[in-house]
mmCIF file with all atom_site columns, C-alpha atoms in Angstrom:
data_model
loop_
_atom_site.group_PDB
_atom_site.id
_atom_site.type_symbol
_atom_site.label_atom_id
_atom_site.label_alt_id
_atom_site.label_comp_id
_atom_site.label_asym_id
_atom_site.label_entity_id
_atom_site.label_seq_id
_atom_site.pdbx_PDB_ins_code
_atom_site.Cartn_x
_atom_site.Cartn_y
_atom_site.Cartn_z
_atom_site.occupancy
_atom_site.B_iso_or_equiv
_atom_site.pdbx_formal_charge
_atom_site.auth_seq_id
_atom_site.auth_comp_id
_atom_site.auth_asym_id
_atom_site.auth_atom_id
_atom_site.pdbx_PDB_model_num
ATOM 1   C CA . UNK A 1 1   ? -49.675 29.065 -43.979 1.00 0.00 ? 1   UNK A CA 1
ATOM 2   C CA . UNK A 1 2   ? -46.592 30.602 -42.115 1.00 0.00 ? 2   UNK A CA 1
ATOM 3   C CA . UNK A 1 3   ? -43.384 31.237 -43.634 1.00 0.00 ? 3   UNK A CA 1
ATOM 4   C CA . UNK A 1 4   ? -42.079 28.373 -42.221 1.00 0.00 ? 4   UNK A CA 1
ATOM 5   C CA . UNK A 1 5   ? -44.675 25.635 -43.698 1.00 0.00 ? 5   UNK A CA 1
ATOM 6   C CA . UNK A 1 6   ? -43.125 27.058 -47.519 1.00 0.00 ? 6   UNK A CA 1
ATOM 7   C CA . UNK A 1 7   ? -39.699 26.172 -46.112 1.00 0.00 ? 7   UNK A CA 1
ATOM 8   C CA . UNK A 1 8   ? -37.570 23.457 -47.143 1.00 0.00 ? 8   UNK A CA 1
ATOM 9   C CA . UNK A 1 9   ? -35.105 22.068 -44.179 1.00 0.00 ? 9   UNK A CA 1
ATOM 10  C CA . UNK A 1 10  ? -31.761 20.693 -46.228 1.00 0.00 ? 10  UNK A CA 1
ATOM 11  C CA . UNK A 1 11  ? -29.241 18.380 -44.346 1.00 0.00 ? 11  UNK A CA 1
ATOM 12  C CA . UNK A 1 12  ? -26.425 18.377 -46.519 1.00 0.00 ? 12  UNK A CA 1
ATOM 13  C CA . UNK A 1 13  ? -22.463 16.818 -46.436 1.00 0.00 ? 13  UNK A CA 1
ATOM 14  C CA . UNK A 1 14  ? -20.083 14.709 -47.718 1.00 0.00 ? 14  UNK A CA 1
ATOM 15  C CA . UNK A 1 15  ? -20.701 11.021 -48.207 1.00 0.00 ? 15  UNK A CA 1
ATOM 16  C CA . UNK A 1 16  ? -20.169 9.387  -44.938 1.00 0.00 ? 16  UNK A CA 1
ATOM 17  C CA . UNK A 1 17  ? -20.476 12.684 -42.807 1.00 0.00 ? 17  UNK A CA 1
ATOM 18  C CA . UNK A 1 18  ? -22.936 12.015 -40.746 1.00 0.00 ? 18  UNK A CA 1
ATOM 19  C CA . UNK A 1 19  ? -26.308 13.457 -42.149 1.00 0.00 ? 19  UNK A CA 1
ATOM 20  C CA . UNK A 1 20  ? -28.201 10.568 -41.558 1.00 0.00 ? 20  UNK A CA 1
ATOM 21  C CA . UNK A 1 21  ? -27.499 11.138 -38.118 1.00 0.00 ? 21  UNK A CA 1
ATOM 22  C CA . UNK A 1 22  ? -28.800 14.430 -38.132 1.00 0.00 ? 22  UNK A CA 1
ATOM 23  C CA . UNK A 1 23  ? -31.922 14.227 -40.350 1.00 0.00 ? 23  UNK A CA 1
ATOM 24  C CA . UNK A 1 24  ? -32.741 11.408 -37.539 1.00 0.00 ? 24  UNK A CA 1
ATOM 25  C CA . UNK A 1 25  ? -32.039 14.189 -34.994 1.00 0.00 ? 25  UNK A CA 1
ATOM 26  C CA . UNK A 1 26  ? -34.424 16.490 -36.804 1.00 0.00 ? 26  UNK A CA 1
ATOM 27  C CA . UNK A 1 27  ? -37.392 13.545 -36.989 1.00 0.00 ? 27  UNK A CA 1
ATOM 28  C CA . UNK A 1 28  ? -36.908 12.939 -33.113 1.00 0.00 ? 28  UNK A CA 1
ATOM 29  C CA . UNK A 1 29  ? -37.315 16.375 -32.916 1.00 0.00 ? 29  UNK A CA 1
ATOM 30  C CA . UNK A 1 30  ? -40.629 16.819 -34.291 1.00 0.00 ? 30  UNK A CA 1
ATOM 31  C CA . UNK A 1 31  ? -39.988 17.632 -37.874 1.00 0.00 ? 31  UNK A CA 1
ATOM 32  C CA . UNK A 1 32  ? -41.210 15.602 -40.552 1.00 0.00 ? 32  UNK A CA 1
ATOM 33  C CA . UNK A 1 33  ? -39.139 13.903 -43.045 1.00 0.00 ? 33  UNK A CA 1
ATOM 34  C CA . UNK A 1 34  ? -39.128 13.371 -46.762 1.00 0.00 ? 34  UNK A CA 1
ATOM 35  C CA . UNK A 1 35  ? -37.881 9.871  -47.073 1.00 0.00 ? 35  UNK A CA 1
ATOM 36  C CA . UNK A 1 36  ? -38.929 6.865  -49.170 1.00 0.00 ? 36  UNK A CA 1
ATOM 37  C CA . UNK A 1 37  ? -38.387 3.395  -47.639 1.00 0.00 ? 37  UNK A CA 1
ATOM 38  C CA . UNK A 1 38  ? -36.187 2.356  -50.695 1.00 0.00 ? 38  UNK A CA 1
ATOM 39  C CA . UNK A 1 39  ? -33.003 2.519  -49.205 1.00 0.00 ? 39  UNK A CA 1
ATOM 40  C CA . UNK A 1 40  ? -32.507 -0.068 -45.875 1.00 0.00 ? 40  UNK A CA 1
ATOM 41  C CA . UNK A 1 41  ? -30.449 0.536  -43.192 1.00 0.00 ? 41  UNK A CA 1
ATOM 42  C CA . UNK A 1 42  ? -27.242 -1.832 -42.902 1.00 0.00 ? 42  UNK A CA 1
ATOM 43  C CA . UNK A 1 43  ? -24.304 -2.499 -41.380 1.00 0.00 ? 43  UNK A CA 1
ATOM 44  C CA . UNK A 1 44  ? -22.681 0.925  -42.252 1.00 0.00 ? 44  UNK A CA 1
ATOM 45  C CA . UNK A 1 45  ? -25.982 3.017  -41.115 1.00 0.00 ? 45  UNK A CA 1
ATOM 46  C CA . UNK A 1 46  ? -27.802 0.667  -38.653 1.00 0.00 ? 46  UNK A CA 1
ATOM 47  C CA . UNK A 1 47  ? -30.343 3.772  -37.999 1.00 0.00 ? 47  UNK A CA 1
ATOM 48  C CA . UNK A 1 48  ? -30.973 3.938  -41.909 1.00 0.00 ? 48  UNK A CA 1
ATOM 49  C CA . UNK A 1 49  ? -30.214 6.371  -44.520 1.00 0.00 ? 49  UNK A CA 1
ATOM 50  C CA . UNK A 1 50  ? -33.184 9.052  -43.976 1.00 0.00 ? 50  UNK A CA 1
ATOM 51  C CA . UNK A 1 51  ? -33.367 9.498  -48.203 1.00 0.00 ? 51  UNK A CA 1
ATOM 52  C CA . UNK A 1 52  ? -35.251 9.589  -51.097 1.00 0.00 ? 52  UNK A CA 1
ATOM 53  C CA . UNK A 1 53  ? -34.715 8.078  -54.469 1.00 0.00 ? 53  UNK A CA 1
ATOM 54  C CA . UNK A 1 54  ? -36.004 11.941 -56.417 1.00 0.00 ? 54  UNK A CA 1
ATOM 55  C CA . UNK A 1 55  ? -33.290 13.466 -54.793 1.00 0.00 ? 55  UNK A CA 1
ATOM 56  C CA . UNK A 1 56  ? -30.505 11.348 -57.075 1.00 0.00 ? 56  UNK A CA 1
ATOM 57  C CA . UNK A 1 57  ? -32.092 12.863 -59.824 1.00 0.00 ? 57  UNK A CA 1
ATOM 58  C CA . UNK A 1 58  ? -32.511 16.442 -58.557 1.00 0.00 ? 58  UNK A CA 1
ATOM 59  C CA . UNK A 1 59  ? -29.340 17.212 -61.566 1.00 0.00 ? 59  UNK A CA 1
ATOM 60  C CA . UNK A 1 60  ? -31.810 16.725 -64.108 1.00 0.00 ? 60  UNK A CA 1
ATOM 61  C CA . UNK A 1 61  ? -35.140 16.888 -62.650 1.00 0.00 ? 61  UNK A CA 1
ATOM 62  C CA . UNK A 1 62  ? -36.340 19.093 -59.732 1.00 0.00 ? 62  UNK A CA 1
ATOM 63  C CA . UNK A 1 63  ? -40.179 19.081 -59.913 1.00 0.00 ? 63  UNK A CA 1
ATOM 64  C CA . UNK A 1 64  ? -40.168 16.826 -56.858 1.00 0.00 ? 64  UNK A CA 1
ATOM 65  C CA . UNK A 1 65  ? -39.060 19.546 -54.625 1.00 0.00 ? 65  UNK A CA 1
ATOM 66  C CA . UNK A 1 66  ? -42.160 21.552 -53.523 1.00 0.00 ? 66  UNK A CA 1
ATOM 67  C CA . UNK A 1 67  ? -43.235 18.408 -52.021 1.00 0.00 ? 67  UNK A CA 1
ATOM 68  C CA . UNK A 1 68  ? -40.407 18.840 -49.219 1.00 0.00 ? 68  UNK A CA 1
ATOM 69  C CA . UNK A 1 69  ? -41.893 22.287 -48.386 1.00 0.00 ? 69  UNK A CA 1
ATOM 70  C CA . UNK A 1 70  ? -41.991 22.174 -44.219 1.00 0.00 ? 70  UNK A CA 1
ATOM 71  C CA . UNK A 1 71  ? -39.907 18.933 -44.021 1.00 0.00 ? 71  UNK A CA 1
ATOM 72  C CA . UNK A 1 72  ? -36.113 17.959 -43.838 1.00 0.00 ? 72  UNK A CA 1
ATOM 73  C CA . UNK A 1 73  ? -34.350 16.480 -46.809 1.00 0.00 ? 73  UNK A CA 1
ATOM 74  C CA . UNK A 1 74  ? -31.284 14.892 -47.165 1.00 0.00 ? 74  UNK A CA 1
ATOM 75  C CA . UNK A 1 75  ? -29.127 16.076 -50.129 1.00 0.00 ? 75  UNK A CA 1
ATOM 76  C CA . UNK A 1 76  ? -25.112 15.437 -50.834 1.00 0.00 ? 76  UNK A CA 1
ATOM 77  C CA . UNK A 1 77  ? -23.375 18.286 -51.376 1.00 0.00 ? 77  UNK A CA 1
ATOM 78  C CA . UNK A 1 78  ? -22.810 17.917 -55.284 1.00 0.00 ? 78  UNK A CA 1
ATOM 79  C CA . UNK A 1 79  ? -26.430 18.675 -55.691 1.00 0.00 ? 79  UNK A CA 1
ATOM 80  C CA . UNK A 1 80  ? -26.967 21.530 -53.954 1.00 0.00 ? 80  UNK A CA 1
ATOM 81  C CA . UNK A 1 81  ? -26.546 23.977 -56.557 1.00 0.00 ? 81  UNK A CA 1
ATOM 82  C CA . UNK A 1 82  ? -29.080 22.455 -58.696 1.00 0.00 ? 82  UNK A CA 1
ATOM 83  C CA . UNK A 1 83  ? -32.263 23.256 -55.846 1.00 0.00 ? 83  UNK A CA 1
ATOM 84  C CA . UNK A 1 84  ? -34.243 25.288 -58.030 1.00 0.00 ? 84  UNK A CA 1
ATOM 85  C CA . UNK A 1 85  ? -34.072 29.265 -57.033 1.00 0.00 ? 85  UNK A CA 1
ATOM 86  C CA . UNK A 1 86  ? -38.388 29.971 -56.144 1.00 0.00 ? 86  UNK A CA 1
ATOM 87  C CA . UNK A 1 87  ? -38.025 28.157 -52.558 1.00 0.00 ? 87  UNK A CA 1
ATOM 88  C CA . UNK A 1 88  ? -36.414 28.945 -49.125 1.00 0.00 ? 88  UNK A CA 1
ATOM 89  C CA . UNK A 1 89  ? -33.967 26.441 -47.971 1.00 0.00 ? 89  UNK A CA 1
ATOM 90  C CA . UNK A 1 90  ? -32.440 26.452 -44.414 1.00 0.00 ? 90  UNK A CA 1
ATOM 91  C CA . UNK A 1 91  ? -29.355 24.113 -44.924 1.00 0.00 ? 91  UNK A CA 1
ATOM 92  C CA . UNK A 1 92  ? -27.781 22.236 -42.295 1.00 0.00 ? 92  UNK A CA 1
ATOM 93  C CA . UNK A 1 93  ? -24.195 21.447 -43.488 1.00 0.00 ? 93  UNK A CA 1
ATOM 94  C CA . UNK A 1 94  ? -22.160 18.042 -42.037 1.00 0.00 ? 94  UNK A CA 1
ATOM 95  C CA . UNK A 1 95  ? -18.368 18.997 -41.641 1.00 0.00 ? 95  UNK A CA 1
ATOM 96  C CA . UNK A 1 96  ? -16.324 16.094 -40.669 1.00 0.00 ? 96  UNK A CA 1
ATOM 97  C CA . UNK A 1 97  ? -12.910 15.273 -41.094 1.00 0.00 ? 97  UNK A CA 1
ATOM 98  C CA . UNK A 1 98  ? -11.986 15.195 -44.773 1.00 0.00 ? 98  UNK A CA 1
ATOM 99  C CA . UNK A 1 99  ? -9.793  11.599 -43.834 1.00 0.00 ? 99  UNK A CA 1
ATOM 100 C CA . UNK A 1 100 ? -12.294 10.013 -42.046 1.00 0.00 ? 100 UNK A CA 1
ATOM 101 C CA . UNK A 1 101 ? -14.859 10.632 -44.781 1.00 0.00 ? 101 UNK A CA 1
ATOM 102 C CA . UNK A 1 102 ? -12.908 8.833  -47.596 1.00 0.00 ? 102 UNK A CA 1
ATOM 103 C CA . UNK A 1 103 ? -12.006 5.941  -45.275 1.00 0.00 ? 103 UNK A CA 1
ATOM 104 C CA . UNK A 1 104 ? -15.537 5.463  -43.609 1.00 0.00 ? 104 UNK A CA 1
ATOM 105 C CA . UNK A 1 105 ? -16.730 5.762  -47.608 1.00 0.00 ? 105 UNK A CA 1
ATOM 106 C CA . UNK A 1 106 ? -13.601 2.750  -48.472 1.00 0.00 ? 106 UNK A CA 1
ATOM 107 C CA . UNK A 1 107 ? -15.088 0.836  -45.606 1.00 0.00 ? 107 UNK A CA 1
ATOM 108 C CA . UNK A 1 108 ? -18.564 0.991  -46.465 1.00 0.00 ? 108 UNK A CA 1
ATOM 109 C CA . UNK A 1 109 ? -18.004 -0.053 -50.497 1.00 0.00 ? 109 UNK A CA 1
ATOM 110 C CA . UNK A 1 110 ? -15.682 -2.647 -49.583 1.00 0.00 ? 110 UNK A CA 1
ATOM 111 C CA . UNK A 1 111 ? -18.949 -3.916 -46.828 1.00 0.00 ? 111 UNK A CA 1
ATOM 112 C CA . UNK A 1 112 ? -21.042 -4.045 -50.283 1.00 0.00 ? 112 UNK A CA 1
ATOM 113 C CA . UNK A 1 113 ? -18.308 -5.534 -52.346 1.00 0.00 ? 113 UNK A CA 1
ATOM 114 C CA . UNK A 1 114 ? -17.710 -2.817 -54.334 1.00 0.00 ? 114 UNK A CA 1
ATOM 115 C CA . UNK A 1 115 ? -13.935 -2.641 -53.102 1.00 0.00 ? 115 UNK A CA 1
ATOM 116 C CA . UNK A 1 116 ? -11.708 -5.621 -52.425 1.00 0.00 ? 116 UNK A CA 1
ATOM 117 C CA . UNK A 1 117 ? -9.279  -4.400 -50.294 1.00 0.00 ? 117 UNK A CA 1
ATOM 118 C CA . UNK A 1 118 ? -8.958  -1.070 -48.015 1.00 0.00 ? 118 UNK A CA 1
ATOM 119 C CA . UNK A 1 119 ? -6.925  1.659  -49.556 1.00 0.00 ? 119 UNK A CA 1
ATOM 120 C CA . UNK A 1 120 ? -7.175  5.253  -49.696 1.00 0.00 ? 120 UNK A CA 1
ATOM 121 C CA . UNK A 1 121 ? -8.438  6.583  -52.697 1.00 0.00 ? 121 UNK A CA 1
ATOM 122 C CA . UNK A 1 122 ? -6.321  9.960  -52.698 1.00 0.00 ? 122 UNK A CA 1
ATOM 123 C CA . UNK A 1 123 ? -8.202  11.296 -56.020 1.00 0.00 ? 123 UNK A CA 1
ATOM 124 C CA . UNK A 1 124 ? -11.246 10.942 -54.022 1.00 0.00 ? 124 UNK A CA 1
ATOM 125 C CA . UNK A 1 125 ? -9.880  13.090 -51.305 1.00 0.00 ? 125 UNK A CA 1
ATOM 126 C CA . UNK A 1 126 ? -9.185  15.572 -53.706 1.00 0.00 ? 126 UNK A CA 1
ATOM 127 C CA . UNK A 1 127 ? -12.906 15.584 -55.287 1.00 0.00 ? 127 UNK A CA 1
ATOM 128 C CA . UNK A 1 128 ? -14.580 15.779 -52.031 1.00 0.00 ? 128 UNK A CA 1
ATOM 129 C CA . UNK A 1 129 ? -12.203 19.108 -50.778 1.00 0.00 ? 129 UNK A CA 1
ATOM 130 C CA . UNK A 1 130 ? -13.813 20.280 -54.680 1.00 0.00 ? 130 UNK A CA 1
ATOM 131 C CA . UNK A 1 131 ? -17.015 19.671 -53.500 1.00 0.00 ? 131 UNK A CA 1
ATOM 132 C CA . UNK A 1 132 ? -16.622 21.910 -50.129 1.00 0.00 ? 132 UNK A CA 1
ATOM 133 C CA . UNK A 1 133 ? -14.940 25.076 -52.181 1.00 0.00 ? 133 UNK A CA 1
ATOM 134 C CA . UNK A 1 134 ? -17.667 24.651 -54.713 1.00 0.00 ? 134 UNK A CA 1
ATOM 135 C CA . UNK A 1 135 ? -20.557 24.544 -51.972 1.00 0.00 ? 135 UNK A CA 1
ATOM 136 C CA . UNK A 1 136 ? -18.780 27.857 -50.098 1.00 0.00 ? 136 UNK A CA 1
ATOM 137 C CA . UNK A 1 137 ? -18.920 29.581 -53.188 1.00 0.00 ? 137 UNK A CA 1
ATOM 138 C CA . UNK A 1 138 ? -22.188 28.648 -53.506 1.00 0.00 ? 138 UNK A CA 1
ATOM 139 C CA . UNK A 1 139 ? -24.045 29.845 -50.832 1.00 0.00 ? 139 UNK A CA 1
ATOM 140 C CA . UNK A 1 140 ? -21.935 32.948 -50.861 1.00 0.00 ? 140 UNK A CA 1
ATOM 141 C CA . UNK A 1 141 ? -23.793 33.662 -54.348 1.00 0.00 ? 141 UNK A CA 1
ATOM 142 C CA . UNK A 1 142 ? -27.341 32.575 -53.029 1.00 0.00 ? 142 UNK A CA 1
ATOM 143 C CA . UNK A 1 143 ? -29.894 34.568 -51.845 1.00 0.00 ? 143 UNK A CA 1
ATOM 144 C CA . UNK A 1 144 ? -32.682 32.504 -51.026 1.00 0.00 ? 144 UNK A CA 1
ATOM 145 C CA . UNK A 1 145 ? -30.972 29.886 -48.822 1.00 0.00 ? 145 UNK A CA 1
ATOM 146 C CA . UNK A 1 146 ? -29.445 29.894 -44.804 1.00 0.00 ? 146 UNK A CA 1
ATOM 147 C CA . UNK A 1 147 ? -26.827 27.920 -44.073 1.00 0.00 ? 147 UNK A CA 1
ATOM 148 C CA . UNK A 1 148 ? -25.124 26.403 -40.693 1.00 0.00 ? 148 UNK A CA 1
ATOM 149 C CA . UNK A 1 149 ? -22.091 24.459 -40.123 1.00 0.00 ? 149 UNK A CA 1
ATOM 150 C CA . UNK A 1 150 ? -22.674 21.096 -37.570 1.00 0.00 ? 150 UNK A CA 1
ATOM 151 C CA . UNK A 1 151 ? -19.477 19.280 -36.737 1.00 0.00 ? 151 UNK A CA 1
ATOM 152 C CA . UNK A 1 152 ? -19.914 15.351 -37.029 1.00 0.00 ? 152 UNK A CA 1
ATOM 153 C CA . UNK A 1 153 ? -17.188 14.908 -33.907 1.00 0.00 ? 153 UNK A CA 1
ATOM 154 C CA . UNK A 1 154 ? -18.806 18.242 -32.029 1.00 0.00 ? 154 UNK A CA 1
ATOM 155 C CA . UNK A 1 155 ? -22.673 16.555 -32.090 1.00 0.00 ? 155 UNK A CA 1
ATOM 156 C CA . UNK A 1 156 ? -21.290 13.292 -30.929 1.00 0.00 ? 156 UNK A CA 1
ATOM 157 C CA . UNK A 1 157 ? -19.001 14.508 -28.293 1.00 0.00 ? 157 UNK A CA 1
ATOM 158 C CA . UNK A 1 158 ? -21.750 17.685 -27.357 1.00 0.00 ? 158 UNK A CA 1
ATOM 159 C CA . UNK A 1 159 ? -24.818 16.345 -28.598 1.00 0.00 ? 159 UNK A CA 1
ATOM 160 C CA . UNK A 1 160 ? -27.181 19.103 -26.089 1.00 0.00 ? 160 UNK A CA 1
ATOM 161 C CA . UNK A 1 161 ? -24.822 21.471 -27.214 1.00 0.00 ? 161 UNK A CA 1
ATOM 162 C CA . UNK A 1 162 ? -25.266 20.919 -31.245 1.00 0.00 ? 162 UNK A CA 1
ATOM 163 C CA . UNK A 1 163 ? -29.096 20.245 -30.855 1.00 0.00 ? 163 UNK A CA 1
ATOM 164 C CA . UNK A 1 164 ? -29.482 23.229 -29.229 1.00 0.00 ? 164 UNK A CA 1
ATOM 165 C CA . UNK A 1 165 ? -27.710 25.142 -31.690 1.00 0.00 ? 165 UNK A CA 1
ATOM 166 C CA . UNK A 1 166 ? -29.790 23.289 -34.914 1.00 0.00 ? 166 UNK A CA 1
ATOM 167 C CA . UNK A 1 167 ? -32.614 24.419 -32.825 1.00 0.00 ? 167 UNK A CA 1
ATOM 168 C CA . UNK A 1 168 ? -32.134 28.108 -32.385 1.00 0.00 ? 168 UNK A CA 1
ATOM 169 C CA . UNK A 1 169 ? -31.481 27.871 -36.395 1.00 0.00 ? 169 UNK A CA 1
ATOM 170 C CA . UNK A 1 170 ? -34.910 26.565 -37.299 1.00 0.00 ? 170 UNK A CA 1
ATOM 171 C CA . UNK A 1 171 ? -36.386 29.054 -34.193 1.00 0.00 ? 171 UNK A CA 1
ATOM 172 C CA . UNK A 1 172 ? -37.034 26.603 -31.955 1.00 0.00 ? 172 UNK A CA 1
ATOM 173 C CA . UNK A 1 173 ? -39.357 24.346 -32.996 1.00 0.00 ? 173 UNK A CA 1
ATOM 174 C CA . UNK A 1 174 ? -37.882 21.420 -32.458 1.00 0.00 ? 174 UNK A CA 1
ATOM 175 C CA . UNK A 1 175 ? -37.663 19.116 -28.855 1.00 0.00 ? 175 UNK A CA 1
ATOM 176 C CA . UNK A 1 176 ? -34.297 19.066 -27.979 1.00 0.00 ? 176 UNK A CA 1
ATOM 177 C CA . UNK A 1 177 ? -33.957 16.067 -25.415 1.00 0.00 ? 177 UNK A CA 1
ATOM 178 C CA . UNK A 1 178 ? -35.642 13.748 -27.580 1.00 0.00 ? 178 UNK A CA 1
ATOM 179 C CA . UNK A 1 179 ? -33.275 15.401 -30.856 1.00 0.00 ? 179 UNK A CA 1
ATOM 180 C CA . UNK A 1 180 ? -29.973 14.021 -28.093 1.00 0.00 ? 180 UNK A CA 1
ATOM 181 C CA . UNK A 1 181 ? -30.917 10.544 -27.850 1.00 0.00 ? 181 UNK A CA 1
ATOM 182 C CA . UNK A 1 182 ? -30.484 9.904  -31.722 1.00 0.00 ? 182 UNK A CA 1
ATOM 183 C CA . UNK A 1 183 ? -26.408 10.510 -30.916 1.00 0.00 ? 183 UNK A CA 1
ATOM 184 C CA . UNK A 1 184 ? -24.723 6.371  -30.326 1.00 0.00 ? 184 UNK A CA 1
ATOM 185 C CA . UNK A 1 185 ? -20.894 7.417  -29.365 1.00 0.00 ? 185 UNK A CA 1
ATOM 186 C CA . UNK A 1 186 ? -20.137 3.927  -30.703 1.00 0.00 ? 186 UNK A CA 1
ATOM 187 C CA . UNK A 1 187 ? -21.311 4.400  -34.251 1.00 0.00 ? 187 UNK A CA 1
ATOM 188 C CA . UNK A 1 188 ? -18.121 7.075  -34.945 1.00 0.00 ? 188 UNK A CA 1
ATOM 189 C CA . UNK A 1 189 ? -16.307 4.051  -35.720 1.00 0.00 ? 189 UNK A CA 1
ATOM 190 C CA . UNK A 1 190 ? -13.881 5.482  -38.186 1.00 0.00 ? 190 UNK A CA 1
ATOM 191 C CA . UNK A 1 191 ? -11.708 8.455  -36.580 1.00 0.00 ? 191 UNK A CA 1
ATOM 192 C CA . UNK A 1 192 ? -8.904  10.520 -37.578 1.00 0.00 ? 192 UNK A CA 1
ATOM 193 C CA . UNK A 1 193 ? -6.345  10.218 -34.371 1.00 0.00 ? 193 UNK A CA 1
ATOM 194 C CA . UNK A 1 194 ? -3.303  11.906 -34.365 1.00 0.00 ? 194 UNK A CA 1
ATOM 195 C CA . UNK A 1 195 ? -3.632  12.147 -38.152 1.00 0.00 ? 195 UNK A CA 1
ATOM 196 C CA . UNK A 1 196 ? -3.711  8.368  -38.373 1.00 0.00 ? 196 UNK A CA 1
ATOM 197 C CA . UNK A 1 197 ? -7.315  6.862  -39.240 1.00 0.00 ? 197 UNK A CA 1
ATOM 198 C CA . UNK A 1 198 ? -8.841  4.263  -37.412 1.00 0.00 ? 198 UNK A CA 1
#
């Protein structure tokens, strides 16, 4: 068993950032998944949602986790800090811009009825920027997990460019052409332009 088969691939973000996008990136690429088939894609994430209903509950129970040993995971950034400390993760982390999160998330509930009208939900703003200081500090204090920064805009703008560098990350083990085709320009449908979302 190499070092590799023991560890556990992590796509993390933000709600809305774009990890779906990425973990399909990953299973074009020739790396197996740990998904369920719970959650169906929709009109927000046409290409589905690459999760798994243990992860939700990886706060208060983590003995799933050895089963993603050698696979990619999807995990939002909340829960990172509760991964349990005896693996190796290598974490992709989804950066994209902090507006176009909340909106894209105030689209997407208001899609499922869960919002009647479009706002911005400024206190959610503020949670989320929590959320990125809390997952810096983080993996500044761990020692058993890698970590890489993919920009949401950057892959779908640069896609080679991005796969490549996800690639050299996990030491090349994935196909890179087939990781590009997963990239659809016209599913970044909410963007921050000139500071004024769309």
């Amino acid at each position: 068993m190499t070092q590799d088969d023991e560890t556990i691939f992590v796509v993390s973000g933000l709600p809305r950032s774009g990890t779906s996008m990425i973990m399909q990136m990953l299973a074009n690429g020739g790396l197996e998944t740990f998904t369920d088939s719970v959650r169906k894609a929709d009109e927000s994430n046409p290409k589905g949602y690459y999760e798994h209903e243990a992860v939700k509950r990886l706060a208060r129970d983590n003995s799933w986790v050895h089963l993603a040993k050698g696979k990619s995971v999807k995990i939002i950034s909340h829960l990172l800090p509760f991964l349990p400390m005896n693996y190796k993760y290598k974490i992709i982390f989804v950066l994209r811009d902090i507006d176009e999160v909340v909106m894209s998330q105030q689209k997407m509930l208001v899609s499922l009825g869960k919002s009647k009208e479009m706002v911005y939900p400024v206190g959610l703003k503020e949670t989320y920027q929590q959320d990125l200081r809390a997952v810096h500090k983080w993996i500044s204090e761990t020692h058993n997990a890698e970590m890489i920064f993919v920009n949401f805009a950057d892959t779908i703008t640069t896609p080679l460019k991005q796969a490549q560098k996800i690639n050299l990350f996990l030491k090349n083990r994935l196909e890179i052409r087939q990781m590009v085709t997963s990239v659809r320009e016209e599913l970044y449908r909410t963007k921050n332009e000139n500071n004024v979302i769309t």
